[in-house]
XYZ file of C-alpha atoms in Angstrom:
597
model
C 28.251 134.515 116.174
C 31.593 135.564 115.076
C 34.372 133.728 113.412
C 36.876 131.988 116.091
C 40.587 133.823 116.588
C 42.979 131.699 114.543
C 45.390 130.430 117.997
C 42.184 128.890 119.471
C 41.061 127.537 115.590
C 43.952 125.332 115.138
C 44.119 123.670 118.920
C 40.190 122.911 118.147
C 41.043 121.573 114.668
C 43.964 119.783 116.009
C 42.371 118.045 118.684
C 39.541 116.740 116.358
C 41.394 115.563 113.681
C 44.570 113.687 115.391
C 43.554 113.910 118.626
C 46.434 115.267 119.902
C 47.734 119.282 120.932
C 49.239 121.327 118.285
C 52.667 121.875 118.787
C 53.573 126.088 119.765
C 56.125 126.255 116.852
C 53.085 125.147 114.511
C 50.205 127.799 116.610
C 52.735 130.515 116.191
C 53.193 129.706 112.206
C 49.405 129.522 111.870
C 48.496 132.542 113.489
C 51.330 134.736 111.761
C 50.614 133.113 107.887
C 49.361 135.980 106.123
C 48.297 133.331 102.947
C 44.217 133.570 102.793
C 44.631 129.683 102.192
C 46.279 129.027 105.405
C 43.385 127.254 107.512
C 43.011 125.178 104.045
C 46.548 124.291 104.258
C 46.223 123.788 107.767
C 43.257 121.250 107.520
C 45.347 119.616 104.614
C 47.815 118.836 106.432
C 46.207 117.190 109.285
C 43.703 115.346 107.390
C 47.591 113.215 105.370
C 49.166 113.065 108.734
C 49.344 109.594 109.970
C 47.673 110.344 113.805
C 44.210 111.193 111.555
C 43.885 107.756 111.257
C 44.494 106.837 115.214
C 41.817 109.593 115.497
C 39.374 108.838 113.874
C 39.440 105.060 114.126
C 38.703 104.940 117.153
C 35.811 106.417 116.959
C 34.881 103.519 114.446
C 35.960 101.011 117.061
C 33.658 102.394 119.507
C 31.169 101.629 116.727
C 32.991 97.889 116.445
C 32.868 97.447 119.950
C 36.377 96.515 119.850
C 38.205 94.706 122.893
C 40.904 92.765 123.290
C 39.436 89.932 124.966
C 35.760 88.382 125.107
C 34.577 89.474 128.056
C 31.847 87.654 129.722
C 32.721 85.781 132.596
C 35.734 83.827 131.671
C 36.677 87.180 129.466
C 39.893 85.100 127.545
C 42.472 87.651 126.001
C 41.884 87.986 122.223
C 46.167 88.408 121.698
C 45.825 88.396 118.063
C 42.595 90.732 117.829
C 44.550 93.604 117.129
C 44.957 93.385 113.400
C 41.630 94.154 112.773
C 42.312 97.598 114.861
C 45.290 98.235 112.551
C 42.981 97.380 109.276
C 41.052 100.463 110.364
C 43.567 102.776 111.313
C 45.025 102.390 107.991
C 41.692 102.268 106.018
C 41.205 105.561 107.517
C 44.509 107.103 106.595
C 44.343 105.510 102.999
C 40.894 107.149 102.585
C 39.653 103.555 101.409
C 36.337 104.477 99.809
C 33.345 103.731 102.694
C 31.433 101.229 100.416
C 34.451 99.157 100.128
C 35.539 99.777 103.650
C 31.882 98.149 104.808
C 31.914 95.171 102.166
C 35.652 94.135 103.583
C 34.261 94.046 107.178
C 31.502 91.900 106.254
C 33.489 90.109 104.318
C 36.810 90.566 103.142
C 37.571 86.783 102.999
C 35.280 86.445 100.618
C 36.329 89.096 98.120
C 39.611 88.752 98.526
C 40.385 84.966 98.548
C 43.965 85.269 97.211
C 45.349 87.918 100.086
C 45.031 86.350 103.689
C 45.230 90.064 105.149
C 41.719 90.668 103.622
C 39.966 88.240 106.450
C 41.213 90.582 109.018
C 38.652 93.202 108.584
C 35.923 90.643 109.392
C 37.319 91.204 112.987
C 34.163 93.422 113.058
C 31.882 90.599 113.219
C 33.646 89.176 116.013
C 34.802 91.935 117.974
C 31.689 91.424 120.780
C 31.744 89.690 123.637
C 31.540 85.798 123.289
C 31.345 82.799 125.324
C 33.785 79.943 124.492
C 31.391 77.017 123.493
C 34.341 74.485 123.799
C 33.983 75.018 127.459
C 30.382 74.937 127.313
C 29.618 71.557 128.290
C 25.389 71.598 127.876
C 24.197 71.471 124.192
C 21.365 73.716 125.125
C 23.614 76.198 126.264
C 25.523 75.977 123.071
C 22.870 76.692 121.134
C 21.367 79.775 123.229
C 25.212 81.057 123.406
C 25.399 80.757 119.312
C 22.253 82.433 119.153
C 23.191 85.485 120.844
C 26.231 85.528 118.962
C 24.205 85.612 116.007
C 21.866 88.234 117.152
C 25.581 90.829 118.075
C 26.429 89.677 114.849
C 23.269 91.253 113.228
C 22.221 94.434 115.462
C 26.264 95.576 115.364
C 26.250 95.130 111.407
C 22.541 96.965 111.457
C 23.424 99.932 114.508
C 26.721 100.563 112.883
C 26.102 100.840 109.175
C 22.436 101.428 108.777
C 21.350 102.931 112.371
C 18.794 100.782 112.918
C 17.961 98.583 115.981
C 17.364 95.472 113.842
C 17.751 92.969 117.152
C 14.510 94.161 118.414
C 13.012 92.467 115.434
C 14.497 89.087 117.292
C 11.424 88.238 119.143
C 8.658 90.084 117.417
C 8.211 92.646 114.275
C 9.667 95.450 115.089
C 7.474 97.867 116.984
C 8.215 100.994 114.904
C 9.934 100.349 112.133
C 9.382 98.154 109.406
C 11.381 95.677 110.286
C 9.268 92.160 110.760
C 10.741 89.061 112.302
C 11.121 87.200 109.299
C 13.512 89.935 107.724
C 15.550 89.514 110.764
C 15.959 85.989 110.145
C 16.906 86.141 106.881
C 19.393 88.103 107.959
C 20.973 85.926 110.636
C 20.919 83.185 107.417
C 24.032 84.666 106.569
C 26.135 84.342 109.018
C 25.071 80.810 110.409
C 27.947 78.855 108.485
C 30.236 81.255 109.718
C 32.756 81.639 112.793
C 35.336 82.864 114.825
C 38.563 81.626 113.994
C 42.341 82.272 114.320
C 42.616 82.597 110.305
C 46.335 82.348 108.970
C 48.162 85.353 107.722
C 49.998 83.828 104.938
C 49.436 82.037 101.867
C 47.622 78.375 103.040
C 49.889 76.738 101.112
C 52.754 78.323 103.550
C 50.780 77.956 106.422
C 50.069 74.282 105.954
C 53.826 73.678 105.999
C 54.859 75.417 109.537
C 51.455 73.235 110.944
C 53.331 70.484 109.621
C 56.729 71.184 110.776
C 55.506 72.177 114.011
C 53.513 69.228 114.427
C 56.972 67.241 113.700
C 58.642 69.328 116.027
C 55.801 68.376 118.740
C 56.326 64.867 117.927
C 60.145 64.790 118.362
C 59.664 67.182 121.440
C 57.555 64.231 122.980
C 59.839 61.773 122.426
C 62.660 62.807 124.161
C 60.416 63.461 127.290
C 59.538 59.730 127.245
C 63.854 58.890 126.726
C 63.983 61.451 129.386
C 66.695 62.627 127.395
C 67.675 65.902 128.842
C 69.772 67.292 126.199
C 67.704 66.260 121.672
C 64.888 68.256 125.119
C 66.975 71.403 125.568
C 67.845 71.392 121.663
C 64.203 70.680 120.690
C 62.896 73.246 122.950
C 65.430 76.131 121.793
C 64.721 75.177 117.870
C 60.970 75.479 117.609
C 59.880 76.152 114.435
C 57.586 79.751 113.784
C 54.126 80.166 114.882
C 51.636 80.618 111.714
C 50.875 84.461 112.096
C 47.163 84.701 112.652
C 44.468 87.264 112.970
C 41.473 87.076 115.220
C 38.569 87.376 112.791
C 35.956 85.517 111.071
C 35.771 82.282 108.474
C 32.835 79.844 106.979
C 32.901 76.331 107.938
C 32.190 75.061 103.858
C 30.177 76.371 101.031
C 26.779 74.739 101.653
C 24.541 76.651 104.125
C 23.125 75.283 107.295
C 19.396 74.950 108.029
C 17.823 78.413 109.184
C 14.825 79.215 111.370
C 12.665 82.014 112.422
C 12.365 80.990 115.616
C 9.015 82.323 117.718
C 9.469 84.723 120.152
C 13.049 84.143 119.768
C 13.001 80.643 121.048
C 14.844 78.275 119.751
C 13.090 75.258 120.786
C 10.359 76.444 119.048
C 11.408 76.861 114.891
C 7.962 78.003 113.299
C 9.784 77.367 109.558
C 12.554 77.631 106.992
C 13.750 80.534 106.313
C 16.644 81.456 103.207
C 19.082 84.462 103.029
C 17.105 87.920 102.919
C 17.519 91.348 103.401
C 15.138 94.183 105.049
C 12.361 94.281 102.566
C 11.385 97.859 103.237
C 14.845 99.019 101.883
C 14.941 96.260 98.658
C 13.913 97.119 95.281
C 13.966 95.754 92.105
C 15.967 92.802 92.724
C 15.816 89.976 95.170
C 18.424 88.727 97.615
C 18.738 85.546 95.428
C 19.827 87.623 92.920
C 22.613 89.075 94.550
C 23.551 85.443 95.889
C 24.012 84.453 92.416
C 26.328 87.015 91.314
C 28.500 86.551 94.500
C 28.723 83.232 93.611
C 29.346 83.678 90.152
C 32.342 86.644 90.787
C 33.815 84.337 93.807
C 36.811 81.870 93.695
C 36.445 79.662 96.498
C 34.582 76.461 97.202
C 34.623 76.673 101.085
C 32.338 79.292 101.565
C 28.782 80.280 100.721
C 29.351 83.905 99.602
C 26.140 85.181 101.779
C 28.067 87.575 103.351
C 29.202 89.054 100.127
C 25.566 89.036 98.830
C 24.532 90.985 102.153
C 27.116 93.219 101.387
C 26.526 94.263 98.269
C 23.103 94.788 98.974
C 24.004 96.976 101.707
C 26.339 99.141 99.670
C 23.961 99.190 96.685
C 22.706 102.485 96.266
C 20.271 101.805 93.597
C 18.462 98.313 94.921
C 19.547 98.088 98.208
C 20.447 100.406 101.510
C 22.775 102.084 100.188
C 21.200 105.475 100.148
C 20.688 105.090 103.790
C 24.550 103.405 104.509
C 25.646 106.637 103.058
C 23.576 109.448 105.329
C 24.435 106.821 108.313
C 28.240 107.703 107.920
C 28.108 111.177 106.767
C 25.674 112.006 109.849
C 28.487 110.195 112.151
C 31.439 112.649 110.438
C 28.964 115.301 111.489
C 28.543 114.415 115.229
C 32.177 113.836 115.202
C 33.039 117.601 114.495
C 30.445 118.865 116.234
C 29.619 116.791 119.371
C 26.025 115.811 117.817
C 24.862 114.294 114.454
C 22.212 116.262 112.249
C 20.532 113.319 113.439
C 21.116 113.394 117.012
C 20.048 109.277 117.307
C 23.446 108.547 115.284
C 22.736 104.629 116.044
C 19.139 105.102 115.028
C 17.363 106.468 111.791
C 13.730 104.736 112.697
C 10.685 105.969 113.476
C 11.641 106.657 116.845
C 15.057 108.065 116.006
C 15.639 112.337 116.116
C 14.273 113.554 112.860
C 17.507 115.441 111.100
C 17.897 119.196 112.045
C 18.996 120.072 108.070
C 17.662 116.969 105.749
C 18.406 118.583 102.669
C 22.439 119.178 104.383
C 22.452 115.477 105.127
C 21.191 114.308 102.026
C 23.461 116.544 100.193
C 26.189 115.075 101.891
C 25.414 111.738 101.242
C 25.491 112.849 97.666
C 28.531 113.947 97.616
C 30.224 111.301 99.312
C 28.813 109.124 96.917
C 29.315 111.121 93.649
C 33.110 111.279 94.627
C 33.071 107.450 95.100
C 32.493 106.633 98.562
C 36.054 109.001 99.898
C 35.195 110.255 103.556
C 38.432 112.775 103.238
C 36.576 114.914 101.235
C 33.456 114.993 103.243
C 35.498 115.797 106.168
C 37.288 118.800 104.385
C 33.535 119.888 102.966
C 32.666 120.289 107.125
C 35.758 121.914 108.355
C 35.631 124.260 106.026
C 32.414 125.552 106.155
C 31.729 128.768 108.235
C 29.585 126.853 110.989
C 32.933 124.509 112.204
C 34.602 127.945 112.526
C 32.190 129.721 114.735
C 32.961 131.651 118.281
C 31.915 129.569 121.035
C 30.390 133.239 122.539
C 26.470 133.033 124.004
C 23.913 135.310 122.673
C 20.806 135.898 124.589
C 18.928 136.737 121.897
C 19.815 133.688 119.592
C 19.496 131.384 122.638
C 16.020 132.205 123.137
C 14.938 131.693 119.335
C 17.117 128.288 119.343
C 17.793 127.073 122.737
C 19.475 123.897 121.651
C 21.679 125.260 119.723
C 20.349 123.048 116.562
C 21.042 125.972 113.716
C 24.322 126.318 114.640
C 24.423 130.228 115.497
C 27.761 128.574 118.087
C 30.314 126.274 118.420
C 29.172 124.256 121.494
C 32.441 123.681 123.654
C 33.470 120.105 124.099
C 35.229 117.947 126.520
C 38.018 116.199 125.307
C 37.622 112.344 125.153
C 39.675 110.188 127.759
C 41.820 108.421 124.740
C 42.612 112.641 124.034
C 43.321 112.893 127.425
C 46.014 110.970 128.203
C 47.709 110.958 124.864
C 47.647 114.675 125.693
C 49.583 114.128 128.652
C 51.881 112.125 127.496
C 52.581 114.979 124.541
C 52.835 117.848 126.515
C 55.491 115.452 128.934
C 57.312 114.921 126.059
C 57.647 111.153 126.238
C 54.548 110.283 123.840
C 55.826 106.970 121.846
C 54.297 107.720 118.538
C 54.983 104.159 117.508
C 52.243 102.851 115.330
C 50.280 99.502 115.033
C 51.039 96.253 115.936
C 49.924 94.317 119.397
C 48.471 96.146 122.071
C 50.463 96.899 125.133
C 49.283 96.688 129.033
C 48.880 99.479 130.991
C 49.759 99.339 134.826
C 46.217 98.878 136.679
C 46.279 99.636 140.135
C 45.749 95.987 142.426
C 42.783 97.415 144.033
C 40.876 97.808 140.097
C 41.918 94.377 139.308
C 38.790 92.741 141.442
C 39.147 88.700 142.332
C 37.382 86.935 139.058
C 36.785 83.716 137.438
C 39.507 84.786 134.894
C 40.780 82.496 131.568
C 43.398 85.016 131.838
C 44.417 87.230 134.796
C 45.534 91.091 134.106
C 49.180 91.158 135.181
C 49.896 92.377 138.907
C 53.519 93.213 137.852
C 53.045 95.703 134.731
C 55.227 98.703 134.498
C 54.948 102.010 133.098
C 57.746 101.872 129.845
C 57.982 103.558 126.581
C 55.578 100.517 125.593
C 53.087 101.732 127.948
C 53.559 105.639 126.403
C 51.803 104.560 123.310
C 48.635 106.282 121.872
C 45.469 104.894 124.226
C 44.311 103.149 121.145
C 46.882 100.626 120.987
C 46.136 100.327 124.712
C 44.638 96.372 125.602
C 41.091 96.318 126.283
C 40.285 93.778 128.856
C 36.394 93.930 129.067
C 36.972 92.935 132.749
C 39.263 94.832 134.233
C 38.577 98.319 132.379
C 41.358 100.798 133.357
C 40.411 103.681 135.320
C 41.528 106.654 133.893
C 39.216 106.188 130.398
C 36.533 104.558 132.641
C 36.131 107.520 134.970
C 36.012 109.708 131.700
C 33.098 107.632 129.770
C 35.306 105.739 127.363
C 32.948 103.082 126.906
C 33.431 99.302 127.959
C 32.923 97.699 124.313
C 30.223 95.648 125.431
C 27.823 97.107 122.708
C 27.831 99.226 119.770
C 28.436 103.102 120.611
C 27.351 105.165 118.705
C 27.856 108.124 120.774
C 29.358 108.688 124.473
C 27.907 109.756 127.171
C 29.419 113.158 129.294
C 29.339 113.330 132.670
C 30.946 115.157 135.272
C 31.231 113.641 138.819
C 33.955 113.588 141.744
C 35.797 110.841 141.091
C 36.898 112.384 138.039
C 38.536 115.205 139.871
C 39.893 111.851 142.337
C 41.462 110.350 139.245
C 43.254 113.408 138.218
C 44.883 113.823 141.743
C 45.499 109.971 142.563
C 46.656 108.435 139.446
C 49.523 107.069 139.221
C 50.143 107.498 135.767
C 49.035 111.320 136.123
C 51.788 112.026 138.450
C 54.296 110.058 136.558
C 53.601 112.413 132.944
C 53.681 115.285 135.836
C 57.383 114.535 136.689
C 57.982 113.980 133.061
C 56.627 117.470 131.893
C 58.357 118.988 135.189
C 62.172 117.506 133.676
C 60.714 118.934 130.408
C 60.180 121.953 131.544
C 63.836 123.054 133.450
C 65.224 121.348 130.255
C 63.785 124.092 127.798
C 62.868 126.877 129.633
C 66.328 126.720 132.339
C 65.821 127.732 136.165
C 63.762 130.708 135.418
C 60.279 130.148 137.020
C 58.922 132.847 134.614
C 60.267 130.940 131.084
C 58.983 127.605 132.796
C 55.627 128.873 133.398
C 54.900 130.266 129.684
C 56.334 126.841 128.565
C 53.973 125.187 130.497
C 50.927 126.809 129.034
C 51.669 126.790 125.939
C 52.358 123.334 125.532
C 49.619 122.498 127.604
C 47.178 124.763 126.427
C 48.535 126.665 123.061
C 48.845 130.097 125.073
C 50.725 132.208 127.292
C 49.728 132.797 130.755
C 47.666 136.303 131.755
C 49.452 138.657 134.227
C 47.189 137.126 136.641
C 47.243 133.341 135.943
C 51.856 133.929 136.047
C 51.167 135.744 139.375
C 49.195 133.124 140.967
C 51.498 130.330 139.831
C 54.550 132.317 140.831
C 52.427 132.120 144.596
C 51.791 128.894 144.284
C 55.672 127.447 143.533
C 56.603 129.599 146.469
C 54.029 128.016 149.003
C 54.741 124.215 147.458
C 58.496 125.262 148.024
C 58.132 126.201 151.129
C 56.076 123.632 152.864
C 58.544 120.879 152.050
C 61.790 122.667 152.771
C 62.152 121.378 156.088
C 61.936 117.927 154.857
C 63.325 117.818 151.458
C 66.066 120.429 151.078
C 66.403 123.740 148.777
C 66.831 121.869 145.213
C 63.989 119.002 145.689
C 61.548 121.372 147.034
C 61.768 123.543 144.180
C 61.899 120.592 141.794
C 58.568 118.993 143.743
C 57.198 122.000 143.497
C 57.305 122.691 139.777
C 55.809 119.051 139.573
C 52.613 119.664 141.665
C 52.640 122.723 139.191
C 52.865 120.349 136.215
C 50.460 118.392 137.277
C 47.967 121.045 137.553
């Protein structure tokens, strides 16, 4: 297959690595640079822009199975959850090396114990649905509820950075790989003295004073309510003193570890014997986990934790005596599927025995070379993809090479993809002109439509009364994830609900797809948007506002044919509402059922 034309090249490369449509002013520069480095520039420039990050971390949050609240059935809003979403956006965008990016997400507190920002990225660990145990008032229940936090804790860390399904190890060895009970254990041992926690975002010496003050504050505050004292009230109340910033994310309860079991059949009433912090012995050599223990210890500065997170993950990151090797074709295999729909190994989440063997092993273990020879930088790896002849290929169908390779697994074409829903309605939003580009910081609250938001025993209700603002125009991943009450739009196009690890989405194509696009409110509302847009640049002409709309909307002009049947089209929406509406607001309804197809 041929090389792709350079106008449809940079809306594909565009797409994949911001996520968003290339502007026409930048598809007309593209396609008229005569430099023979100009796709190199081109992919450049996209990989420093800012949106690469946005891009690409979500598709590490799908990974995370980042929400914004715990789902479950009381499914409490996680407000503060968010910072760990902004640590990988801007790990992305820095290029922090992988290794370092995996050891700060199992745990940052304890390398960094001298920057409070470091804890955030062990919001992986707790980004999975949970069960408040406060509430829980059985101890049994407790303990089966800490158990299968345990368990997320371990098959997340294992699907995500190793692809492999360690949490069918819980009950019994594994049944394929060799992955026996007691390994799994072991591994749990680490995170048993550790737990969710709303950890302080500033220095604990500085954070110990505003608990103080606030706790004088309280006291005062209390004080006057029993003098009933109206006004000492309305001063106390209007001179609160600030909230301790906080981050939803994970911390250890002291440094000695608690008692650890391998529990039979995954029971916990039945503890079979003792087991100590381990790692999978089918991917140790040459040193034991004691060792690395030891040297955490040794390199640590804190006495209120045990450091067997940081042993895990240097174990996991060593390339030499630990997984490594197989951390690093995990992630370059998930850069692959992410620029070309599927990984080299198609089973992204899992590299057992049962798991897709790769289509090109000596490509993927190249890669992983690479990406570890130029210390652990994914930028480069990307760059090595894109610019290799098979990202570039024609999506055109051959016959011929279809029947030799039916599936498409030597890459003789460029498989055409759906863009994802998060693509979708940023996309929108773009071509309307009214995307807020506004980075970071807490997640904002769509308006759901009453009718999604189902009756349920809530902790905290979605709000009936949200309204579409310039807050609400934000990229989709700053978007709140209520586990709960999933919004429709991404749900009816397979974003996924967090409630696992995903390693890769499914694709469908059903009706109420094509419902969504015609009923949804915030569809029409980036349709009236993109309609203003529209007579704004391109005047009253019907013609200039048609090959506006297309090529914002889809980086071309429109064929004699497509301008001719749009032409029909605004005449017959015209006229069926000019007995209603009038000469000016047909037309201008009109152009918006245009805009919104």
């Amino acid at each position: 297959m041929g090389q792709i034309d350079r106008r449809r090249l940079i809306r594909r490369i565009t797409f994949d690595l911001i996520g968003l449509p290339p502007q026409p002013k930048d598809v007309s520069a593209f396609v008229a640079d005569p430099d023979p480095r100009a796709y190199e520039k081109l992919v450049d420039r996209l990989i420093a822009s800012p949106h690469f990050g946005e891009r690409w971390g979500r598709h590490w949050l799908d990974l995370a199975r980042f929400a914004d609240s715990d789902g479950q059935e009381s499914d409490q809003d996680r407000p503060t959850a968010y910072h760990y979403r902004d640590f990988v956006i801007r790990a992305i965008n820095d290029d922090m090396p992988y290794n370092e990016f995996v050891k700060m997400q199992i745990a940052g507190d304890e390398y960094d114990s001298a920057n409070p920002l470091a804890a955030v990225a062990t919001g992986f660990l707790t980004a999975g649905t949970h069960a408040n145990l406060d509430s829980v008032p059985m101890e049994e229940e407790k303990i089966r509820e800490r158990y299968n936090e345990l368990d997320d804790m371990v098959s997340t860390t294992g699907a995500a950075f190793l692809g492999l399904s360690l949490g069918c190890a819980r009950c019994h060895d594994h049944k394929y790989d060799p992955i026996p009970t007691r390994d799994y254990y072991r591994l749990v041992s680490a995170f048993t003295t550790s737990k969710r926690a709303e950890v302080p975002l500033i220095p604990r010496a500085e954070a110990d004073k505003l608990k103080a003050a606030e706790g004088e504050w309280k006291a005062r505050l209390d004080e006057a309510k029993k003098a009933k004292s109206a006004v000492a009230i309305k001063d106390l109340e209007g001179a609160r003193p600030p909230m301790v910033p906080s981050a939803y994310c994970l911390a250890d309860s002291g440094s000695k570890p608690k008692e650890s079991w391998l529990l039979e059949r995954g029971d916990f009433h039945r503890q079979t014997e003792r087991v100590e912090l381990g790692f999978l012995t089918a991917l140790s050599r040459n040193r034991s986990a004691a060792a690395y223990w030891t040297d955490a210890k040794a390199r640590g500065a804190r006495t209120d934790t045990t450091y067997q997170r940081r042993a895990l993950a240097e174990w996991m990151t060593d390339t030499r005596s630990g997984a490594g090797a197989l951390l690093a074709r995990v992630i370059v295999n998930r850069l692959w599927q992410g620029h070309f729909g599927e990984g080299l190994v198609r089973t992204v989440n899992d590299f057992g025995l049962r798991g897709d063997a790769p289509s090109h092993p000596a490509l993927l273990e190249w890669l992983a070379s690479e990406l570890v020879r130029g210390g652990w930088k994914l930028k480069p790896i990307h760059r090595l993809i894109l610019l290799s002849t098979a990202y570039r290929r024609d999506t055109g169908y051959s016959a011929k090479s279809s029947k030799i390779d039916p599936e498409n697994r030597l890459l003789w074409r460029r498989k055409p993809r759906r863009i994802e829903s998060e693509v979708f309605r940023d996309t929108m939003l773009a071509a309307a002109g009214t995307l807020n580009t506004q980075m970071y910081g807490p997640a904002f609250k769509p308006p759901i439509p009453p009718e999604a938001i189902q009756a349920r025993n809530l902790k905290d209700s979605y709000p009936a009364d949200a309204r579409d603002t310039p807050e609400t125009r934000r990229r989709t991943v700053y978007m709140f994830h209520k586990r709960v009450v999933q919004y429709p739009l991404l749900q009816a196009f397979d974003s996924p609900d967090a409630s696992a690890s995903c390693g890769r989405r499914g694709v469908t194509t059903v009706s109420p797809q094509a419902l969504a696009i015609l009923n949804e409110p915030f569809i029409r509302l980036r349709a009236h948007e993109f309609a203003g847009r529209l007579q704004v640049e391109a005047g009253s002409s019907p013609a200039g506002q048609i090959a506006l709309a297309y090529q914002l909307a889809l980086g071309r002009g429109p064929t004699a044919i497509e301008s001719g049947r749009v032409l029909q089209f605004l005449k017959s929406q015209r006229a069926a509402r000019l007995g209603t509406y009038g000469e000016e607001a047909s037309s201008r309804l009109a152009l918006i059922d245009f805009a919104q197809v």
